[in-house]
């Protein structure tokens, strides 16, 4: 009796448009979550362009003589290019944090895709697994959406112990001592001078601002900005600033702010002093645990980040 071996060849058809669509969606999701966790601005066009760049990388395999770039060094270089396209030039320490988070999120999302697909993959007559990745991709997108919504909270809790610094605000002969948190997600700036903004709780600053401003901010409704400007006297009329924002509990609005004489930030053994800053007053708590009462723009200590 003779023995022989039977080889079964299973063919899979790979569609380029499906590969690009899968990778584009996942890359967009990974870049979005990276931005949320790192606290960097996330602009749709830049993120989509970066995601598309990463998606097209797989086609290097099909270019003559270019397959040698599809290796670890090539992938690391690609990750740098993708992040530069998505988020632009950042201070090198901050870029390193973003780069590490990018890989962490990538491994997480990739693990979800592979894990879900291994659970739901159908088995054909010859034992071949279903090649669709959509169950895993949709699960990963759902996870990214959930974690992304909590990204700012997670970032603040993780970094609170490392970026909590004393802050002193000088107003004439008065000085206000606060506990500040350097928030990499705080990108607020004065729309006219582009000076960075320090966001301070109303309760922490109310005794150092004019009565008319204090009364306006103490009300439940939004202050009448025109009436406030008209009621302020002396140098406070020139100190007043209105800062547009899209965070801190609502989709958009204006924060009442003012120009201090000086702000000091004590970072380790060094002190940063600047008058090129605006203090914006937030009418609610910044920290549920009352562990800080001011949010600092990272530009104030950018030399140390």
CSV table of C-alpha atoms in Angstrom, one decimal:
chain,number,residue,atom,x,y,z
A,1,UNK,CA,0.0,0.0,0.0
A,2,UNK,CA,1.4,3.3,-0.9
A,3,UNK,CA,1.2,6.4,1.1
A,4,UNK,CA,1.0,9.9,-0.3
A,5,UNK,CA,0.5,13.4,1.0
A,6,UNK,CA,-2.3,15.7,-0.1
A,7,UNK,CA,-1.5,19.4,-0.2
A,8,UNK,CA,-4.5,21.8,0.0
A,9,UNK,CA,-3.8,25.2,-1.3
A,10,UNK,CA,-6.1,27.9,0.1
A,11,UNK,CA,-6.2,31.1,-1.8
A,12,UNK,CA,-7.2,34.4,-0.3
A,13,UNK,CA,-7.9,37.5,-2.4
A,14,UNK,CA,-6.6,40.6,-0.8
A,15,UNK,CA,-8.2,43.9,-1.9
A,16,UNK,CA,-6.1,47.0,-1.8
A,17,UNK,CA,-9.1,49.3,-1.0
A,18,UNK,CA,-10.1,47.1,2.0
A,19,UNK,CA,-6.5,47.1,3.3
A,20,UNK,CA,-6.3,50.9,3.1
A,21,UNK,CA,-9.8,51.4,4.6
A,22,UNK,CA,-8.9,49.1,7.6
A,23,UNK,CA,-5.6,50.7,8.2
A,24,UNK,CA,-6.9,54.2,7.7
A,25,UNK,CA,-9.6,53.8,10.3
A,26,UNK,CA,-7.3,52.2,12.8
A,27,UNK,CA,-4.6,54.7,12.3
A,28,UNK,CA,-7.0,57.6,12.8
A,29,UNK,CA,-8.3,56.0,15.9
A,30,UNK,CA,-4.8,55.4,17.3
A,31,UNK,CA,-3.7,59.0,16.5
A,32,UNK,CA,-6.9,60.4,18.1
A,33,UNK,CA,-6.4,58.4,21.3
A,34,UNK,CA,-2.7,59.3,21.4
A,35,UNK,CA,-3.6,63.0,21.1
A,36,UNK,CA,-6.2,62.7,23.9
A,37,UNK,CA,-3.9,60.9,26.3
A,38,UNK,CA,-0.9,63.2,25.5
A,39,UNK,CA,-2.9,66.4,25.5
A,40,UNK,CA,-1.8,67.6,22.1
A,41,UNK,CA,-4.1,69.4,19.6
A,42,UNK,CA,-5.9,67.0,17.3
A,43,UNK,CA,-6.7,68.5,13.9
A,44,UNK,CA,-8.8,66.4,11.6
A,45,UNK,CA,-7.0,67.1,8.3
A,46,UNK,CA,-3.5,66.5,9.8
A,47,UNK,CA,-4.6,63.3,11.5
A,48,UNK,CA,-6.3,61.9,8.4
A,49,UNK,CA,-3.2,62.8,6.3
A,50,UNK,CA,-0.9,61.1,8.8
A,51,UNK,CA,-3.1,58.1,9.0
A,52,UNK,CA,-3.2,57.7,5.2
A,53,UNK,CA,0.6,58.0,5.1
A,54,UNK,CA,0.8,55.1,7.5
A,55,UNK,CA,-1.8,53.1,5.6
A,56,UNK,CA,0.1,53.3,2.3
A,57,UNK,CA,3.3,52.1,3.9
A,58,UNK,CA,2.3,48.4,3.4
A,59,UNK,CA,2.5,48.9,-0.4
A,60,UNK,CA,6.3,49.4,0.0
A,61,UNK,CA,6.4,45.6,-0.2
A,62,UNK,CA,5.2,45.8,-3.8
A,63,UNK,CA,7.8,48.4,-5.0
A,64,UNK,CA,10.9,47.1,-6.8
A,65,UNK,CA,13.9,47.2,-4.4
A,66,UNK,CA,11.9,48.9,-1.7
A,67,UNK,CA,10.9,45.8,0.3
A,68,UNK,CA,14.1,46.2,2.4
A,69,UNK,CA,12.6,49.3,4.0
A,70,UNK,CA,9.7,47.1,5.4
A,71,UNK,CA,11.6,46.3,8.6
A,72,UNK,CA,11.9,47.5,12.2
A,73,UNK,CA,14.0,50.6,11.3
A,74,UNK,CA,11.6,51.5,8.5
A,75,UNK,CA,8.6,51.2,10.9
A,76,UNK,CA,10.3,53.4,13.6
A,77,UNK,CA,11.1,56.0,11.0
A,78,UNK,CA,7.6,55.8,9.7
A,79,UNK,CA,6.2,56.4,13.2
A,80,UNK,CA,8.2,59.6,13.5
A,81,UNK,CA,7.0,60.8,10.1
A,82,UNK,CA,3.4,60.0,11.0
A,83,UNK,CA,3.6,61.8,14.3
A,84,UNK,CA,5.2,64.9,12.7
A,85,UNK,CA,2.5,65.1,10.1
A,86,UNK,CA,-0.2,64.6,12.8
A,87,UNK,CA,1.0,66.9,15.5
A,88,UNK,CA,3.8,69.0,14.0
A,89,UNK,CA,7.1,69.9,15.8
A,90,UNK,CA,7.0,69.4,19.5
A,91,UNK,CA,9.6,69.9,22.2
A,92,UNK,CA,11.7,66.7,22.2
A,93,UNK,CA,10.7,65.6,25.6
A,94,UNK,CA,7.1,66.0,24.8
A,95,UNK,CA,7.5,64.3,21.4
A,96,UNK,CA,9.1,61.3,23.2
A,97,UNK,CA,6.1,61.0,25.5
A,98,UNK,CA,3.8,61.2,22.4
A,99,UNK,CA,5.9,58.6,20.6
A,100,UNK,CA,5.8,56.2,23.5
A,101,UNK,CA,2.0,56.7,23.9
A,102,UNK,CA,1.5,56.1,20.2
A,103,UNK,CA,3.2,52.7,20.4
A,104,UNK,CA,1.3,51.8,23.6
A,105,UNK,CA,-2.0,52.7,22.0
A,106,UNK,CA,-1.0,50.8,18.8
A,107,UNK,CA,-0.2,47.6,20.7
A,108,UNK,CA,-3.5,47.9,22.7
A,109,UNK,CA,-5.6,48.5,19.6
A,110,UNK,CA,-3.8,45.7,17.7
A,111,UNK,CA,-4.3,43.3,20.6
A,112,UNK,CA,-8.0,44.0,20.7
A,113,UNK,CA,-8.3,43.4,16.9
A,114,UNK,CA,-6.5,40.1,17.0
A,115,UNK,CA,-8.2,39.0,20.2
A,116,UNK,CA,-11.7,39.7,19.1
A,117,UNK,CA,-11.2,38.2,15.6
A,118,UNK,CA,-9.7,35.0,17.1
A,119,UNK,CA,-12.9,34.7,19.2
A,120,UNK,CA,-15.5,35.3,16.4
A,121,UNK,CA,-13.6,33.9,13.4
A,122,UNK,CA,-15.7,31.4,11.5
A,123,UNK,CA,-14.2,28.1,10.4
A,124,UNK,CA,-14.7,26.8,6.9
A,125,UNK,CA,-14.9,23.2,5.6
A,126,UNK,CA,-11.1,23.0,5.3
A,127,UNK,CA,-10.4,24.6,8.6
A,128,UNK,CA,-9.5,28.0,7.2
A,129,UNK,CA,-10.3,31.0,9.4
A,130,UNK,CA,-12.4,33.8,8.2
A,131,UNK,CA,-10.1,36.6,7.0
A,132,UNK,CA,-12.4,39.6,7.9
A,133,UNK,CA,-11.0,42.0,10.5
A,134,UNK,CA,-14.1,44.1,10.9
A,135,UNK,CA,-15.3,42.6,14.2
A,136,UNK,CA,-12.0,43.4,15.9
A,137,UNK,CA,-11.7,46.8,14.2
A,138,UNK,CA,-15.2,47.8,15.3
A,139,UNK,CA,-14.4,46.6,18.9
A,140,UNK,CA,-11.1,48.6,18.9
A,141,UNK,CA,-12.9,51.7,17.6
A,142,UNK,CA,-15.5,51.4,20.4
A,143,UNK,CA,-12.7,51.1,23.0
A,144,UNK,CA,-10.9,54.1,21.6
A,145,UNK,CA,-14.1,56.2,21.7
A,146,UNK,CA,-14.7,55.3,25.3
A,147,UNK,CA,-11.1,55.8,26.5
A,148,UNK,CA,-10.8,59.0,24.4
A,149,UNK,CA,-13.7,60.6,26.1
A,150,UNK,CA,-11.9,60.1,29.5
A,151,UNK,CA,-8.5,61.0,28.1
A,152,UNK,CA,-8.2,64.3,29.8
A,153,UNK,CA,-9.2,62.9,33.1
A,154,UNK,CA,-6.8,60.0,32.8
A,155,UNK,CA,-4.0,62.3,31.8
A,156,UNK,CA,-4.5,64.6,34.7
A,157,UNK,CA,-4.6,61.8,37.2
A,158,UNK,CA,-1.5,60.2,35.9
A,159,UNK,CA,0.5,63.4,35.7
A,160,UNK,CA,-0.8,65.2,38.7
A,161,UNK,CA,2.0,63.9,41.0
A,162,UNK,CA,4.7,65.0,38.6
A,163,UNK,CA,3.4,68.3,37.3
A,164,UNK,CA,1.9,69.9,40.4
A,165,UNK,CA,3.7,73.2,41.2
A,166,UNK,CA,3.2,76.2,43.4
A,167,UNK,CA,2.1,79.4,41.6
A,168,UNK,CA,2.2,83.0,42.9
A,169,UNK,CA,0.1,85.7,41.1
A,170,UNK,CA,1.0,89.3,41.8
A,171,UNK,CA,-1.6,92.0,41.6
A,172,UNK,CA,-0.2,95.4,42.7
A,173,UNK,CA,0.8,94.9,46.4
A,174,UNK,CA,-1.3,91.7,46.7
A,175,UNK,CA,-0.1,88.2,46.0
A,176,UNK,CA,-2.1,85.0,45.6
A,177,UNK,CA,-0.5,81.7,46.3
A,178,UNK,CA,-2.0,78.7,44.5
A,179,UNK,CA,-1.4,75.1,43.8
A,180,UNK,CA,-1.1,74.6,40.1
A,181,UNK,CA,-1.1,71.7,37.7
A,182,UNK,CA,0.9,71.9,34.5
A,183,UNK,CA,-1.7,70.7,32.0
A,184,UNK,CA,-0.3,69.7,28.6
A,185,UNK,CA,-3.9,69.8,27.3
A,186,UNK,CA,-4.3,73.5,28.2
A,187,UNK,CA,-3.6,75.3,25.0
A,188,UNK,CA,-5.6,78.5,25.9
A,189,UNK,CA,-4.1,81.8,24.9
A,190,UNK,CA,-5.1,85.4,24.7
A,191,UNK,CA,-6.6,85.8,21.2
A,192,UNK,CA,-4.9,89.3,20.8
A,193,UNK,CA,-1.5,88.9,22.4
A,194,UNK,CA,-1.2,85.1,22.2
A,195,UNK,CA,0.0,85.1,25.8
A,196,UNK,CA,-0.5,81.7,27.6
A,197,UNK,CA,-3.4,81.4,30.0
A,198,UNK,CA,-3.4,80.2,33.6
A,199,UNK,CA,-6.9,79.0,34.5
A,200,UNK,CA,-7.7,79.7,38.2
A,201,UNK,CA,-10.7,78.7,40.3
A,202,UNK,CA,-13.0,81.6,41.3
A,203,UNK,CA,-13.0,80.6,44.9
A,204,UNK,CA,-9.2,80.9,45.0
A,205,UNK,CA,-9.0,84.4,43.4
A,206,UNK,CA,-12.3,86.1,44.4
A,207,UNK,CA,-10.8,88.1,47.3
A,208,UNK,CA,-8.3,89.7,45.0
A,209,UNK,CA,-10.5,91.0,42.1
A,210,UNK,CA,-12.8,94.0,42.1
A,211,UNK,CA,-16.3,93.7,43.7
A,212,UNK,CA,-18.1,94.3,40.4
A,213,UNK,CA,-16.1,91.4,38.8
A,214,UNK,CA,-16.6,89.1,41.8
A,215,UNK,CA,-20.4,89.8,41.8
A,216,UNK,CA,-20.7,89.1,38.1
A,217,UNK,CA,-18.8,85.8,38.3
A,218,UNK,CA,-20.7,84.7,41.5
A,219,UNK,CA,-24.0,84.6,39.7
A,220,UNK,CA,-25.3,81.3,38.2
A,221,UNK,CA,-25.8,82.8,34.7
A,222,UNK,CA,-23.1,83.9,32.4
A,223,UNK,CA,-21.8,87.4,33.2
A,224,UNK,CA,-22.9,90.3,31.0
A,225,UNK,CA,-19.5,91.1,29.5
A,226,UNK,CA,-20.4,94.5,28.1
A,227,UNK,CA,-21.8,95.6,31.4
A,228,UNK,CA,-18.7,94.3,33.2
A,229,UNK,CA,-16.3,96.2,30.9
A,230,UNK,CA,-18.4,99.4,31.4
A,231,UNK,CA,-18.4,99.0,35.2
A,232,UNK,CA,-14.7,98.4,35.8
A,233,UNK,CA,-12.6,101.4,36.7
A,234,UNK,CA,-9.0,102.4,36.8
A,235,UNK,CA,-6.3,100.0,35.6
A,236,UNK,CA,-8.7,97.0,35.8
A,237,UNK,CA,-10.5,98.3,32.7
A,238,UNK,CA,-7.2,97.7,30.8
A,239,UNK,CA,-6.5,94.4,32.6
A,240,UNK,CA,-9.7,92.7,31.6
A,241,UNK,CA,-9.5,89.9,29.0
A,242,UNK,CA,-12.1,87.6,27.4
A,243,UNK,CA,-10.7,84.1,26.6
A,244,UNK,CA,-12.7,81.8,24.2
A,245,UNK,CA,-12.5,78.1,25.1
A,246,UNK,CA,-13.9,74.8,24.1
A,247,UNK,CA,-13.4,72.6,27.2
A,248,UNK,CA,-13.7,72.7,30.9
A,249,UNK,CA,-17.2,71.2,31.0
A,250,UNK,CA,-18.8,72.8,27.9
A,251,UNK,CA,-18.4,72.9,24.2
A,252,UNK,CA,-17.7,76.6,23.9
A,253,UNK,CA,-17.8,79.9,25.7
A,254,UNK,CA,-15.8,82.8,27.2
A,255,UNK,CA,-13.8,83.0,30.3
A,256,UNK,CA,-13.3,86.3,32.1
A,257,UNK,CA,-9.6,86.9,32.6
A,258,UNK,CA,-7.2,89.7,33.6
A,259,UNK,CA,-3.6,90.7,33.1
A,260,UNK,CA,-1.6,90.3,36.3
A,261,UNK,CA,1.6,92.2,37.1
A,262,UNK,CA,3.6,89.0,37.5
A,263,UNK,CA,3.3,85.3,37.8
A,264,UNK,CA,5.8,83.1,39.5
A,265,UNK,CA,5.9,79.3,38.9
A,266,UNK,CA,8.2,77.3,41.3
A,267,UNK,CA,9.3,74.3,39.4
A,268,UNK,CA,11.7,72.2,41.5
A,269,UNK,CA,14.6,74.4,42.5
A,270,UNK,CA,13.9,76.9,39.8
A,271,UNK,CA,11.5,79.8,39.5
A,272,UNK,CA,9.9,81.0,36.3
A,273,UNK,CA,8.8,84.6,36.4
A,274,UNK,CA,6.8,86.2,33.6
A,275,UNK,CA,4.4,89.1,33.0
A,276,UNK,CA,3.4,87.7,29.6
A,277,UNK,CA,0.5,85.7,30.9
A,278,UNK,CA,-3.3,86.0,31.3
A,279,UNK,CA,-5.2,84.7,34.3
A,280,UNK,CA,-8.7,83.3,33.4
A,281,UNK,CA,-11.3,82.7,36.1
A,282,UNK,CA,-13.1,79.4,36.1
A,283,UNK,CA,-16.4,79.5,38.1
A,284,UNK,CA,-16.3,75.8,39.1
A,285,UNK,CA,-13.8,73.4,40.7
A,286,UNK,CA,-10.9,72.2,38.6
A,287,UNK,CA,-10.0,69.3,40.8
A,288,UNK,CA,-12.8,67.1,42.4
A,289,UNK,CA,-10.2,66.2,45.2
A,290,UNK,CA,-9.2,69.9,45.7
A,291,UNK,CA,-5.6,68.9,45.0
A,292,UNK,CA,-5.0,71.9,42.8
A,293,UNK,CA,-6.8,75.2,42.0
A,294,UNK,CA,-5.0,76.4,38.9
A,295,UNK,CA,-4.2,74.9,35.5
A,296,UNK,CA,-1.0,76.1,33.9
A,297,UNK,CA,-0.2,76.4,30.2
A,298,UNK,CA,2.8,74.2,29.5
A,299,UNK,CA,4.5,77.1,27.7
A,300,UNK,CA,5.2,78.6,31.1
A,301,UNK,CA,7.7,75.9,31.9
A,302,UNK,CA,8.5,74.7,28.4
A,303,UNK,CA,12.2,75.0,29.0
A,304,UNK,CA,12.0,72.2,31.6
A,305,UNK,CA,9.6,69.8,29.8
